[in-house]
Amino acid sequence: MKKGILLIAAVGTMFFTSCKDAGSSASEKVKAENVDAAAARDSKATVYPELSFDETEFDFGNIPQGEPVEHVFTFTNTGRAPLVITNAKSTCGCTVPEYHKNESIQPGETGEMLVKYNGSGRGQVQKTVTISANTENGQEQIKIKAFVEAENAS
């Protein structure tokens, strides 16, 4: 029994010490060029595009009920990486954004998003368009509003 325990202990010691490379540490095995490449890769990962609109809200004022209106929102990529808008959606079907989906907009370039509203509802209305893009926070918002005047009943 004693010999069995000693044999197991000896084999276990050889197993654990044989994996260790004598005379070198893990930091000595890391190549300097790999560290530089990883640092360059990681620094690029923190560079984002920025979606900067000339205006984030537009007021159509008073419009007749059922009167379709539209407005063009102009934006610029003020970041340091290409901007890609992947989706734009409204809070309801009465407001429709139109844009160039998945088009790459380089830093410093401008783009447009057309927002159409069909004039439904009554009174003060406000609609939000949520834009999904590859910006740091991933979503931006623009808004339209109008006062929809009820049709005259004749």
JSON list of C-alpha atoms in Angstrom, two decimals:
[
{"chain": "A", "resi": 1, "resn": "MET", "atom": "CA", "xyz": [0.00, 0.00, 0.00]},
{"chain": "A", "resi": 2, "resn": "LYS", "atom": "CA", "xyz": [2.83, 2.36, 0.90]},
{"chain": "A", "resi": 3, "resn": "LYS", "atom": "CA", "xyz": [4.60, 1.61, -2.39]},
{"chain": "A", "resi": 4, "resn": "GLY", "atom": "CA", "xyz": [1.37, 2.32, -4.34]},
{"chain": "A", "resi": 5, "resn": "ILE", "atom": "CA", "xyz": [0.94, 5.74, -2.75]},
{"chain": "A", "resi": 6, "resn": "LEU", "atom": "CA", "xyz": [4.58, 6.59, -3.36]},
{"chain": "A", "resi": 7, "resn": "LEU", "atom": "CA", "xyz": [4.29, 5.47, -6.98]},
{"chain": "A", "resi": 8, "resn": "ILE", "atom": "CA", "xyz": [1.19, 7.63, -7.53]},
{"chain": "A", "resi": 9, "resn": "ALA", "atom": "CA", "xyz": [2.91, 10.62, -5.89]},
{"chain": "A", "resi": 10, "resn": "ALA", "atom": "CA", "xyz": [6.04, 10.15, -8.06]},
{"chain": "A", "resi": 11, "resn": "VAL", "atom": "CA", "xyz": [4.03, 9.88, -11.29]},
{"chain": "A", "resi": 12, "resn": "GLY", "atom": "CA", "xyz": [1.95, 12.93, -10.33]},
{"chain": "A", "resi": 13, "resn": "THR", "atom": "CA", "xyz": [5.07, 14.98, -9.63]},
{"chain": "A", "resi": 14, "resn": "MET", "atom": "CA", "xyz": [6.61, 14.01, -12.98]},
{"chain": "A", "resi": 15, "resn": "PHE", "atom": "CA", "xyz": [3.35, 14.86, -14.76]},
{"chain": "A", "resi": 16, "resn": "PHE", "atom": "CA", "xyz": [3.08, 18.34, -13.28]},
{"chain": "A", "resi": 17, "resn": "THR", "atom": "CA", "xyz": [6.76, 19.25, -13.66]},
{"chain": "A", "resi": 18, "resn": "SER", "atom": "CA", "xyz": [7.21, 17.85, -17.17]},
{"chain": "A", "resi": 19, "resn": "CYS", "atom": "CA", "xyz": [4.85, 20.52, -18.64]},
{"chain": "A", "resi": 20, "resn": "LYS", "atom": "CA", "xyz": [7.02, 23.31, -17.32]},
{"chain": "A", "resi": 21, "resn": "ASP", "atom": "CA", "xyz": [9.72, 24.52, -19.72]},
{"chain": "A", "resi": 22, "resn": "ALA", "atom": "CA", "xyz": [12.81, 25.00, -17.56]},
{"chain": "A", "resi": 23, "resn": "GLY", "atom": "CA", "xyz": [14.59, 28.33, -17.86]},
{"chain": "A", "resi": 24, "resn": "SER", "atom": "CA", "xyz": [11.93, 30.41, -19.65]},
{"chain": "A", "resi": 25, "resn": "SER", "atom": "CA", "xyz": [8.87, 32.29, -18.56]},
{"chain": "A", "resi": 26, "resn": "ALA", "atom": "CA", "xyz": [5.69, 32.95, -20.51]},
{"chain": "A", "resi": 27, "resn": "SER", "atom": "CA", "xyz": [6.63, 36.60, -21.05]},
{"chain": "A", "resi": 28, "resn": "GLU", "atom": "CA", "xyz": [9.86, 35.54, -22.77]},
{"chain": "A", "resi": 29, "resn": "LYS", "atom": "CA", "xyz": [7.88, 33.49, -25.30]},
{"chain": "A", "resi": 30, "resn": "VAL", "atom": "CA", "xyz": [5.76, 36.44, -26.50]},
{"chain": "A", "resi": 31, "resn": "LYS", "atom": "CA", "xyz": [7.08, 37.96, -29.71]},
{"chain": "A", "resi": 32, "resn": "ALA", "atom": "CA", "xyz": [7.36, 41.75, -29.80]},
{"chain": "A", "resi": 33, "resn": "GLU", "atom": "CA", "xyz": [5.87, 42.00, -33.32]},
{"chain": "A", "resi": 34, "resn": "ASN", "atom": "CA", "xyz": [2.78, 40.11, -32.16]},
{"chain": "A", "resi": 35, "resn": "VAL", "atom": "CA", "xyz": [2.32, 42.55, -29.29]},
{"chain": "A", "resi": 36, "resn": "ASP", "atom": "CA", "xyz": [2.63, 45.51, -31.71]},
{"chain": "A", "resi": 37, "resn": "ALA", "atom": "CA", "xyz": [0.14, 43.95, -34.15]},
{"chain": "A", "resi": 38, "resn": "ALA", "atom": "CA", "xyz": [-2.35, 43.31, -31.35]},
{"chain": "A", "resi": 39, "resn": "ALA", "atom": "CA", "xyz": [-2.00, 46.87, -30.07]},
{"chain": "A", "resi": 40, "resn": "ALA", "atom": "CA", "xyz": [-2.64, 48.27, -33.57]},
{"chain": "A", "resi": 41, "resn": "ARG", "atom": "CA", "xyz": [-5.67, 46.00, -34.02]},
{"chain": "A", "resi": 42, "resn": "ASP", "atom": "CA", "xyz": [-7.11, 46.96, -30.63]},
{"chain": "A", "resi": 43, "resn": "SER", "atom": "CA", "xyz": [-6.63, 50.69, -31.23]},
{"chain": "A", "resi": 44, "resn": "LYS", "atom": "CA", "xyz": [-8.64, 50.44, -34.48]},
{"chain": "A", "resi": 45, "resn": "ALA", "atom": "CA", "xyz": [-11.42, 48.62, -32.65]},
{"chain": "A", "resi": 46, "resn": "THR", "atom": "CA", "xyz": [-12.12, 51.73, -30.59]},
{"chain": "A", "resi": 47, "resn": "VAL", "atom": "CA", "xyz": [-12.53, 54.01, -33.63]},
{"chain": "A", "resi": 48, "resn": "TYR", "atom": "CA", "xyz": [-16.18, 54.60, -34.51]},
{"chain": "A", "resi": 49, "resn": "PRO", "atom": "CA", "xyz": [-18.10, 56.64, -37.04]},
{"chain": "A", "resi": 50, "resn": "GLU", "atom": "CA", "xyz": [-20.29, 59.43, -35.69]},
{"chain": "A", "resi": 51, "resn": "LEU", "atom": "CA", "xyz": [-23.69, 60.26, -37.14]},
{"chain": "A", "resi": 52, "resn": "SER", "atom": "CA", "xyz": [-24.15, 64.04, -36.85]},
{"chain": "A", "resi": 53, "resn": "PHE", "atom": "CA", "xyz": [-27.43, 65.47, -38.16]},
{"chain": "A", "resi": 54, "resn": "ASP", "atom": "CA", "xyz": [-27.74, 69.12, -39.20]},
{"chain": "A", "resi": 55, "resn": "GLU", "atom": "CA", "xyz": [-31.03, 69.01, -37.25]},
{"chain": "A", "resi": 56, "resn": "THR", "atom": "CA", "xyz": [-32.54, 66.23, -35.19]},
{"chain": "A", "resi": 57, "resn": "GLU", "atom": "CA", "xyz": [-36.10, 67.58, -35.11]},
{"chain": "A", "resi": 58, "resn": "PHE", "atom": "CA", "xyz": [-38.30, 69.18, -37.77]},
{"chain": "A", "resi": 59, "resn": "ASP", "atom": "CA", "xyz": [-41.67, 70.90, -37.25]},
{"chain": "A", "resi": 60, "resn": "PHE", "atom": "CA", "xyz": [-44.05, 70.90, -40.23]},
{"chain": "A", "resi": 61, "resn": "GLY", "atom": "CA", "xyz": [-46.28, 73.40, -38.44]},
{"chain": "A", "resi": 62, "resn": "ASN", "atom": "CA", "xyz": [-50.01, 73.23, -39.17]},
{"chain": "A", "resi": 63, "resn": "ILE", "atom": "CA", "xyz": [-51.02, 70.76, -41.88]},
{"chain": "A", "resi": 64, "resn": "PRO", "atom": "CA", "xyz": [-54.45, 69.62, -43.08]},
{"chain": "A", "resi": 65, "resn": "GLN", "atom": "CA", "xyz": [-55.49, 66.14, -41.97]},
{"chain": "A", "resi": 66, "resn": "GLY", "atom": "CA", "xyz": [-54.50, 63.55, -44.60]},
{"chain": "A", "resi": 67, "resn": "GLU", "atom": "CA", "xyz": [-51.99, 65.91, -46.27]},
{"chain": "A", "resi": 68, "resn": "PRO", "atom": "CA", "xyz": [-48.74, 64.02, -46.93]},
{"chain": "A", "resi": 69, "resn": "VAL", "atom": "CA", "xyz": [-45.55, 65.92, -46.09]},
{"chain": "A", "resi": 70, "resn": "GLU", "atom": "CA", "xyz": [-41.87, 65.05, -46.18]},
{"chain": "A", "resi": 71, "resn": "HIS", "atom": "CA", "xyz": [-38.57, 66.41, -44.96]},
{"chain": "A", "resi": 72, "resn": "VAL", "atom": "CA", "xyz": [-34.94, 65.60, -45.78]},
{"chain": "A", "resi": 73, "resn": "PHE", "atom": "CA", "xyz": [-32.60, 65.26, -42.80]},
{"chain": "A", "resi": 74, "resn": "THR", "atom": "CA", "xyz": [-28.96, 65.83, -43.79]},
{"chain": "A", "resi": 75, "resn": "PHE", "atom": "CA", "xyz": [-26.18, 64.18, -41.81]},
{"chain": "A", "resi": 76, "resn": "THR", "atom": "CA", "xyz": [-22.39, 63.96, -41.81]},
{"chain": "A", "resi": 77, "resn": "ASN", "atom": "CA", "xyz": [-20.09, 61.18, -40.69]},
{"chain": "A", "resi": 78, "resn": "THR", "atom": "CA", "xyz": [-17.95, 63.17, -38.23]},
{"chain": "A", "resi": 79, "resn": "GLY", "atom": "CA", "xyz": [-16.19, 60.07, -36.92]},
{"chain": "A", "resi": 80, "resn": "ARG", "atom": "CA", "xyz": [-12.98, 58.35, -37.99]},
{"chain": "A", "resi": 81, "resn": "ALA", "atom": "CA", "xyz": [-14.45, 55.16, -39.51]},
{"chain": "A", "resi": 82, "resn": "PRO", "atom": "CA", "xyz": [-16.91, 54.43, -42.33]},
{"chain": "A", "resi": 83, "resn": "LEU", "atom": "CA", "xyz": [-20.57, 54.83, -41.32]},
{"chain": "A", "resi": 84, "resn": "VAL", "atom": "CA", "xyz": [-23.14, 52.21, -42.28]},
{"chain": "A", "resi": 85, "resn": "ILE", "atom": "CA", "xyz": [-26.85, 52.68, -41.56]},
{"chain": "A", "resi": 86, "resn": "THR", "atom": "CA", "xyz": [-28.40, 49.23, -41.26]},
{"chain": "A", "resi": 87, "resn": "ASN", "atom": "CA", "xyz": [-31.97, 50.16, -40.35]},
{"chain": "A", "resi": 88, "resn": "ALA", "atom": "CA", "xyz": [-34.33, 53.08, -39.77]},
{"chain": "A", "resi": 89, "resn": "LYS", "atom": "CA", "xyz": [-37.81, 52.65, -38.39]},
{"chain": "A", "resi": 90, "resn": "SER", "atom": "CA", "xyz": [-40.59, 54.86, -37.15]},
{"chain": "A", "resi": 91, "resn": "THR", "atom": "CA", "xyz": [-42.87, 54.64, -34.16]},
{"chain": "A", "resi": 92, "resn": "CYS", "atom": "CA", "xyz": [-45.80, 53.95, -36.53]},
{"chain": "A", "resi": 93, "resn": "GLY", "atom": "CA", "xyz": [-46.65, 53.12, -40.13]},
{"chain": "A", "resi": 94, "resn": "CYS", "atom": "CA", "xyz": [-47.75, 56.69, -40.89]},
{"chain": "A", "resi": 95, "resn": "THR", "atom": "CA", "xyz": [-44.11, 57.81, -40.91]},
{"chain": "A", "resi": 96, "resn": "VAL", "atom": "CA", "xyz": [-41.69, 56.24, -43.38]},
{"chain": "A", "resi": 97, "resn": "PRO", "atom": "CA", "xyz": [-37.93, 56.88, -43.50]},
{"chain": "A", "resi": 98, "resn": "GLU", "atom": "CA", "xyz": [-36.07, 56.38, -46.79]},
{"chain": "A", "resi": 99, "resn": "TYR", "atom": "CA", "xyz": [-32.29, 56.00, -46.90]},
{"chain": "A", "resi": 100, "resn": "HIS", "atom": "CA", "xyz": [-29.50, 54.12, -48.63]},
{"chain": "A", "resi": 101, "resn": "LYS", "atom": "CA", "xyz": [-29.37, 50.94, -46.56]},
{"chain": "A", "resi": 102, "resn": "ASN", "atom": "CA", "xyz": [-25.92, 49.42, -45.91]},
{"chain": "A", "resi": 103, "resn": "GLU", "atom": "CA", "xyz": [-24.15, 52.11, -47.93]},
{"chain": "A", "resi": 104, "resn": "SER", "atom": "CA", "xyz": [-20.72, 53.03, -46.60]},
{"chain": "A", "resi": 105, "resn": "ILE", "atom": "CA", "xyz": [-20.35, 56.73, -45.83]},
{"chain": "A", "resi": 106, "resn": "GLN", "atom": "CA", "xyz": [-16.73, 57.70, -45.35]},
{"chain": "A", "resi": 107, "resn": "PRO", "atom": "CA", "xyz": [-15.51, 60.11, -42.63]},
{"chain": "A", "resi": 108, "resn": "GLY", "atom": "CA", "xyz": [-16.36, 63.69, -43.65]},
{"chain": "A", "resi": 109, "resn": "GLU", "atom": "CA", "xyz": [-18.98, 62.63, -46.22]},
{"chain": "A", "resi": 110, "resn": "THR", "atom": "CA", "xyz": [-22.65, 63.61, -45.99]},
{"chain": "A", "resi": 111, "resn": "GLY", "atom": "CA", "xyz": [-25.85, 61.69, -46.58]},
{"chain": "A", "resi": 112, "resn": "GLU", "atom": "CA", "xyz": [-29.59, 62.20, -46.49]},
{"chain": "A", "resi": 113, "resn": "MET", "atom": "CA", "xyz": [-32.60, 60.55, -44.91]},
{"chain": "A", "resi": 114, "resn": "LEU", "atom": "CA", "xyz": [-36.03, 61.38, -46.29]},
{"chain": "A", "resi": 115, "resn": "VAL", "atom": "CA", "xyz": [-38.87, 61.13, -43.77]},
{"chain": "A", "resi": 116, "resn": "LYS", "atom": "CA", "xyz": [-42.43, 60.99, -45.12]},
{"chain": "A", "resi": 117, "resn": "TYR", "atom": "CA", "xyz": [-45.51, 61.54, -42.94]},
{"chain": "A", "resi": 118, "resn": "ASN", "atom": "CA", "xyz": [-49.02, 60.87, -44.28]},
{"chain": "A", "resi": 119, "resn": "GLY", "atom": "CA", "xyz": [-50.82, 63.49, -42.16]},
{"chain": "A", "resi": 120, "resn": "SER", "atom": "CA", "xyz": [-52.90, 61.04, -40.16]},
{"chain": "A", "resi": 121, "resn": "GLY", "atom": "CA", "xyz": [-54.21, 61.80, -36.70]},
{"chain": "A", "resi": 122, "resn": "ARG", "atom": "CA", "xyz": [-55.44, 65.04, -35.19]},
{"chain": "A", "resi": 123, "resn": "GLY", "atom": "CA", "xyz": [-53.93, 67.75, -33.10]},
{"chain": "A", "resi": 124, "resn": "GLN", "atom": "CA", "xyz": [-50.29, 67.82, -32.08]},
{"chain": "A", "resi": 125, "resn": "VAL", "atom": "CA", "xyz": [-48.38, 64.76, -33.30]},
{"chain": "A", "resi": 126, "resn": "GLN", "atom": "CA", "xyz": [-44.74, 63.80, -32.84]},
{"chain": "A", "resi": 127, "resn": "LYS", "atom": "CA", "xyz": [-43.07, 60.84, -34.52]},
{"chain": "A", "resi": 128, "resn": "THR", "atom": "CA", "xyz": [-39.62, 59.41, -33.83]},
{"chain": "A", "resi": 129, "resn": "VAL", "atom": "CA", "xyz": [-37.38, 57.63, -36.31]},
{"chain": "A", "resi": 130, "resn": "THR", "atom": "CA", "xyz": [-34.79, 55.35, -34.73]},
{"chain": "A", "resi": 131, "resn": "ILE", "atom": "CA", "xyz": [-31.67, 54.80, -36.82]},
{"chain": "A", "resi": 132, "resn": "SER", "atom": "CA", "xyz": [-29.49, 51.74, -36.30]},
{"chain": "A", "resi": 133, "resn": "ALA", "atom": "CA", "xyz": [-25.89, 52.23, -37.38]},
{"chain": "A", "resi": 134, "resn": "ASN", "atom": "CA", "xyz": [-22.37, 51.14, -36.52]},
{"chain": "A", "resi": 135, "resn": "THR", "atom": "CA", "xyz": [-21.85, 54.13, -34.22]},
{"chain": "A", "resi": 136, "resn": "GLU", "atom": "CA", "xyz": [-20.54, 53.70, -30.69]},
{"chain": "A", "resi": 137, "resn": "ASN", "atom": "CA", "xyz": [-24.00, 53.61, -29.07]},
{"chain": "A", "resi": 138, "resn": "GLY", "atom": "CA", "xyz": [-25.60, 51.88, -32.09]},
{"chain": "A", "resi": 139, "resn": "GLN", "atom": "CA", "xyz": [-28.75, 54.01, -32.33]},
{"chain": "A", "resi": 140, "resn": "GLU", "atom": "CA", "xyz": [-29.60, 57.61, -33.08]},
{"chain": "A", "resi": 141, "resn": "GLN", "atom": "CA", "xyz": [-32.99, 59.35, -33.24]},
{"chain": "A", "resi": 142, "resn": "ILE", "atom": "CA", "xyz": [-34.59, 62.09, -35.29]},
{"chain": "A", "resi": 143, "resn": "LYS", "atom": "CA", "xyz": [-38.10, 63.50, -34.81]},
{"chain": "A", "resi": 144, "resn": "ILE", "atom": "CA", "xyz": [-40.81, 65.18, -36.79]},
{"chain": "A", "resi": 145, "resn": "LYS", "atom": "CA", "xyz": [-43.83, 66.98, -35.43]},
{"chain": "A", "resi": 146, "resn": "ALA", "atom": "CA", "xyz": [-46.88, 68.74, -36.79]},
{"chain": "A", "resi": 147, "resn": "PHE", "atom": "CA", "xyz": [-50.25, 70.09, -35.76]},
{"chain": "A", "resi": 148, "resn": "VAL", "atom": "CA", "xyz": [-52.79, 68.14, -37.82]},
{"chain": "A", "resi": 149, "resn": "GLU", "atom": "CA", "xyz": [-55.90, 70.23, -38.40]},
{"chain": "A", "resi": 150, "resn": "ALA", "atom": "CA", "xyz": [-59.17, 68.29, -38.56]},
{"chain": "A", "resi": 151, "resn": "GLU", "atom": "CA", "xyz": [-61.02, 68.26, -41.88]},
{"chain": "A", "resi": 152, "resn": "ASN", "atom": "CA", "xyz": [-64.01, 70.61, -42.07]},
{"chain": "A", "resi": 153, "resn": "ALA", "atom": "CA", "xyz": [-67.24, 68.65, -41.99]},
{"chain": "A", "resi": 154, "resn": "SER", "atom": "CA", "xyz": [-69.51, 70.14, -44.66]}
]
